[in-house]
C-alpha cells in the first residue's frame, strides 16, 4: 500500500498556532532560534509569571532532549496553574506538535492535545488538519470509540475546509496563502476518503479521494488516485479502477513503490475480470 505524505513543514510553521506568542511556532526538531512573536492585544499573558511560564514551556517543547513525561507534566502544570490563560490553545498546539514529532510520536497524547487545540471560536488549523490525518490512519471499526472518533475527524475536516474556502487572506494574524489552502483541502478530502474506506462507504471514498487529487501533485496525488482505485475495486468497478490506476502511475511515474503497487492491482483486476477472483 502507498503511504500518504506527512503534513509538510509549511503547514506546521505557518498554520500551527493561534496568533500571539506562538504565531510562528515550529515542531521541536526544526525549531528556529527566533524569538516568539509579539502577542496581539486581545491575547496576552495576564501576569509576568504567566509570561515566564509560557516562555519556559515553549523552550521545553522545542528542545529535542525533552522527554515525553516531562513535556506532558509541564503542559498539565501550565493548564492547572493558569486555567484562564489566553494561551491554552497555543499550549495545546505545542503539545500536539511535540507528540507528532519523532521519536516521541504518541497517538493517544496527540488526541488529548489536539482536541484541546480545536476548542473554542478560533480552533488551530494545524490541529484540525493533524487530527483529520491521524484519526483515519488509526481508527478501526472494532474500536469502542469508533463512532466518536469518526465523527470528530469528519467535523475537523469540515472545519478545515470551511477555513480554506472562507476567502480569508490571513489566519490568526499570519498570511494564509493559496498554496496553504490547497494543502489543507488535499489533506481534508483525503481524510474524508480514508474515513469512508474504513466505513466501507466506497462511493464516498472515490468522491473524496478524487477531490483530494485535484489539490495534490506527485506521490501524494498518486496515493489519492490509488486509493480511489481500491475503492472502485471493492465495488467491482474494474474499468473505472483501471483508469484511476493509470492516473496514479502518471502522477509519479518515477517512483518504484507506486509503479509496483499499480502493477500488482492491475494484475488483480485482470484476474477478476477473467473470472479468476
Coordinates of C-alpha atoms in Angstrom, one line a residue:
X1 CA 0.0 0.0 0.0
X2 CA 1.0 3.6 -0.6
X3 CA 1.5 5.9 2.4
X4 CA 0.3 9.5 2.2
X5 CA 3.0 12.1 2.9
X6 CA 3.0 13.7 6.4
X7 CA 2.0 17.3 6.9
X8 CA 4.5 19.5 5.3
X9 CA 6.7 21.9 7.2
X10 CA 5.0 24.9 5.6
X11 CA 1.6 23.9 7.2
X12 CA 3.2 23.3 10.5
X13 CA 5.2 26.6 10.5
X14 CA 2.5 28.9 9.1
X15 CA -0.7 27.4 10.4
X16 CA 0.2 25.8 13.6
X17 CA -0.8 28.0 16.5
X18 CA -3.2 30.8 17.3
X19 CA -2.0 34.4 16.9
X20 CA 0.3 35.6 19.6
X21 CA 3.3 34.1 21.4
X22 CA 3.3 31.0 19.1
X23 CA 2.3 32.5 15.8
X24 CA 5.4 31.2 14.1
X25 CA 5.9 28.1 16.2
X26 CA 7.5 25.0 14.7
X27 CA 8.0 21.4 15.8
X28 CA 10.8 20.8 18.3
X29 CA 13.0 19.1 15.7
X30 CA 13.0 22.1 13.4
X31 CA 12.8 24.9 15.9
X32 CA 14.3 28.2 14.7
X33 CA 16.3 30.4 17.1
X34 CA 13.9 33.4 16.5
X35 CA 12.1 34.9 19.5
X36 CA 8.4 34.3 19.8
X37 CA 6.1 36.7 18.0
X38 CA 4.7 39.6 20.0
X39 CA 1.2 38.8 21.4
X40 CA -1.7 40.6 19.9
X41 CA -3.7 42.9 22.1
X42 CA -6.6 40.6 22.6
X43 CA -4.3 37.7 23.6
X44 CA -1.6 38.4 26.2
X45 CA -0.3 36.9 29.4
X46 CA -2.1 38.1 32.5
X47 CA 1.0 38.3 34.6
X48 CA 4.8 38.3 34.4
X49 CA 4.7 34.8 35.9
X50 CA 2.4 33.5 33.2
X51 CA 4.6 35.1 30.5
X52 CA 7.7 33.5 32.0
X53 CA 5.9 30.1 32.2
X54 CA 4.9 30.4 28.6
X55 CA 8.5 31.1 27.5
X56 CA 9.8 28.2 29.6
X57 CA 7.2 25.9 28.2
X58 CA 7.8 26.9 24.6
X59 CA 11.6 26.4 25.1
X60 CA 10.9 23.0 26.6
X61 CA 8.6 22.0 23.7
X62 CA 11.4 22.9 21.2
X63 CA 14.2 21.1 22.9
X64 CA 14.9 17.8 21.2
X65 CA 16.2 16.4 24.6
X66 CA 12.8 16.9 26.3
X67 CA 11.4 13.6 27.4
X68 CA 7.6 12.8 26.9
X69 CA 6.9 12.5 30.6
X70 CA 8.5 15.9 31.3
X71 CA 6.6 17.5 28.4
X72 CA 3.3 16.1 29.5
X73 CA 3.8 17.2 33.1
X74 CA 4.8 20.7 32.0
X75 CA 1.7 21.1 29.8
X76 CA -0.6 19.8 32.6
X77 CA 1.1 22.1 35.1
X78 CA 0.6 25.2 33.0
X79 CA -3.1 24.4 32.3
X80 CA -3.6 23.8 36.1
X81 CA -1.8 26.9 37.2
X82 CA -3.2 29.3 34.5
X83 CA -6.7 27.9 33.8
X84 CA -7.9 31.3 32.3
X85 CA -4.9 31.9 30.2
X86 CA -5.4 33.2 26.7
X87 CA -2.8 30.8 25.6
X88 CA -4.3 27.5 26.5
X89 CA -5.0 26.8 22.8
X90 CA -1.4 27.7 21.9
X91 CA 0.0 25.5 24.6
X92 CA -2.2 22.6 23.4
X93 CA -0.7 23.1 19.9
X94 CA 2.8 22.8 21.4
X95 CA 1.8 19.6 23.0
X96 CA 0.3 18.2 19.7
X97 CA 3.4 19.2 17.8
X98 CA 5.7 17.6 20.3
X99 CA 3.7 14.3 20.3
X100 CA 3.7 14.3 16.5
X101 CA 7.5 14.7 16.3
X102 CA 9.7 11.7 16.2
X103 CA 11.0 10.0 18.3
X104 CA 8.1 10.7 20.7
X105 CA 5.1 10.3 18.4
X106 CA 2.1 9.3 20.5
X107 CA -1.3 8.9 19.1
X108 CA -3.2 9.0 22.4
X109 CA -1.4 12.1 23.6
X110 CA -1.9 13.7 20.2
X111 CA -5.6 13.2 20.6
X112 CA -5.6 14.8 24.0
X113 CA -3.8 17.9 23.0
X114 CA -5.3 18.1 19.5
X115 CA -8.8 18.1 21.0
X116 CA -7.8 20.9 23.3
X117 CA -6.4 22.9 20.4
X118 CA -9.6 22.8 18.3
X119 CA -11.9 24.0 21.1
X120 CA -13.3 27.5 21.1
X121 CA -14.1 30.0 18.4
X122 CA -10.6 30.0 16.9
X123 CA -9.5 26.4 16.5
X124 CA -6.0 25.8 15.4
X125 CA -6.0 24.9 11.7
X126 CA -2.8 22.8 12.2
X127 CA -4.7 20.8 14.9
X128 CA -7.8 20.4 12.7
X129 CA -5.7 19.0 9.8
X130 CA -3.5 16.9 12.0
X131 CA -6.4 15.2 13.8
X132 CA -8.1 14.7 10.4
X133 CA -5.0 13.0 9.2
X134 CA -4.1 10.7 12.2
X135 CA -7.5 9.6 13.3
X136 CA -8.4 7.8 10.0
X137 CA -5.0 6.2 10.0
X138 CA -5.5 4.7 13.5
X139 CA -9.2 4.2 13.9
X140 CA -10.8 0.7 13.4
X141 CA -14.4 -0.2 13.1
X142 CA -14.0 -2.6 16.0
X143 CA -12.9 0.2 18.4
X144 CA -15.3 1.0 21.2
X145 CA -14.9 4.7 20.5
X146 CA -15.2 4.3 16.7
X147 CA -18.3 6.4 16.2
X148 CA -16.9 9.2 18.4
X149 CA -13.5 9.3 16.6
X150 CA -15.1 9.2 13.1
X151 CA -17.5 12.0 14.0
X152 CA -14.6 14.0 15.4
X153 CA -12.4 13.6 12.4
X154 CA -15.2 14.4 10.0
X155 CA -16.0 17.6 11.9
X156 CA -12.4 18.6 12.0
X157 CA -12.1 18.0 8.2
X158 CA -15.2 20.1 7.5
X159 CA -13.9 23.0 9.8
X160 CA -10.6 22.9 8.0
X161 CA -12.3 23.0 4.6
X162 CA -14.5 25.9 5.8
X163 CA -11.4 27.9 6.7
X164 CA -9.7 27.1 3.4
X165 CA -12.9 28.1 1.5
X166 CA -13.6 31.2 3.5
X167 CA -11.8 33.6 1.2
X168 CA -9.6 34.8 4.1
X169 CA -6.1 36.0 3.2
X170 CA -4.9 35.9 6.8
X171 CA -5.4 33.4 9.6
X172 CA -4.6 34.1 13.2
X173 CA -2.6 37.2 12.2
X174 CA -0.5 35.4 9.6
X175 CA -0.7 35.3 5.8
X176 CA -2.9 32.5 4.6
X177 CA -1.8 31.7 1.0
X178 CA -3.5 29.8 -1.8
X179 CA -0.7 27.2 -1.5
X180 CA -1.6 26.6 2.1
X181 CA -5.3 26.5 1.3
X182 CA -4.6 23.9 -1.4
X183 CA -2.7 21.8 1.1
X184 CA -5.5 22.0 3.7
X185 CA -8.0 20.9 1.1
X186 CA -5.9 18.0 -0.1
X187 CA -5.4 16.7 3.5
X188 CA -9.1 17.2 4.4
X189 CA -10.5 15.4 1.4
X190 CA -8.0 12.6 1.7
X191 CA -9.0 12.2 5.3
X192 CA -12.7 12.0 4.4
X193 CA -11.8 9.4 1.8
X194 CA -9.9 7.3 4.3
X195 CA -12.8 7.5 6.8
X196 CA -15.2 6.4 4.0
X197 CA -12.9 3.4 3.3
X198 CA -12.9 2.4 6.9
X199 CA -16.7 2.6 7.0
X200 CA -16.8 0.6 3.7
X201 CA -18.6 3.5 2.1
X202 CA -16.8 3.1 -1.2
X203 CA -18.7 5.5 -3.4
X204 CA -17.9 8.4 -1.0
X205 CA -14.3 7.2 -0.7
X206 CA -14.0 7.6 -4.5
X207 CA -15.6 11.0 -4.4
X208 CA -13.3 12.4 -1.7
X209 CA -10.1 10.8 -2.9
X210 CA -10.7 12.3 -6.4
X211 CA -11.3 15.7 -4.8
X212 CA -8.1 15.4 -2.9
X213 CA -6.3 14.5 -6.1
X214 CA -7.4 17.9 -7.6
X215 CA -5.3 19.7 -4.9
X216 CA -2.4 17.3 -4.8
X217 CA 0.6 16.5 -7.1
X218 CA 3.3 13.9 -7.3
X219 CA 3.3 11.0 -4.9
X220 CA 0.5 12.4 -2.8
X221 CA -1.7 12.7 -5.9
X222 CA -0.7 9.2 -6.9
X223 CA -1.8 8.0 -3.5
X224 CA -5.2 9.7 -3.9
X225 CA -5.8 8.0 -7.2
X226 CA -4.5 4.7 -6.0
X227 CA -7.0 4.6 -3.0
X228 CA -9.8 5.8 -5.2
X229 CA -9.0 2.8 -7.5
X230 CA -9.0 0.5 -4.5
X231 CA -12.5 1.8 -3.6
X232 CA -13.7 1.1 -7.1
X233 CA -12.2 -2.4 -6.9
X234 CA -14.2 -3.0 -3.8
X235 CA -17.3 -2.2 -5.9
X236 CA -16.1 -4.4 -8.8
X237 CA -16.0 -1.3 -11.0
X238 CA -13.0 -2.7 -12.8
X239 CA -12.7 -0.3 -15.8
X240 CA -13.0 2.7 -13.5
X241 CA -10.4 1.3 -11.2
X242 CA -8.0 0.8 -14.1
X243 CA -8.4 4.4 -15.2
X244 CA -7.6 5.6 -11.7
X245 CA -4.6 3.3 -11.5
X246 CA -3.4 4.9 -14.8
X247 CA -3.8 8.3 -13.2
X248 CA -1.8 7.2 -10.2
X249 CA 1.1 6.0 -12.3
X250 CA 1.1 9.2 -14.4
X251 CA 1.2 11.3 -11.2
X252 CA 4.5 9.8 -10.1
X253 CA 6.0 7.7 -12.9
X254 CA 9.5 7.6 -11.4
X255 CA 8.5 6.2 -8.0
X256 CA 9.1 2.4 -7.9
X257 CA 6.8 1.8 -5.0
X258 CA 3.9 3.4 -6.9
X259 CA 4.6 1.5 -10.1
X260 CA 4.8 -1.8 -8.2
X261 CA 1.5 -1.2 -6.4
X262 CA -0.2 -0.1 -9.6
X263 CA 1.1 -3.1 -11.5
X264 CA 0.0 -5.5 -8.7
X265 CA -3.5 -4.1 -8.7
X266 CA -3.8 -4.1 -12.5
X267 CA -3.0 -7.9 -12.4
X268 CA -5.6 -8.4 -9.7
X269 CA -8.2 -6.6 -11.8
X270 CA -7.4 -8.6 -14.9
X271 CA -7.6 -11.8 -13.0
X272 CA -11.0 -10.7 -11.5
X273 CA -12.3 -9.7 -14.9
X274 CA -11.3 -13.1 -16.3
X275 CA -13.4 -14.8 -13.6
X276 CA -10.4 -15.8 -11.5
X277 CA -11.3 -14.0 -8.3

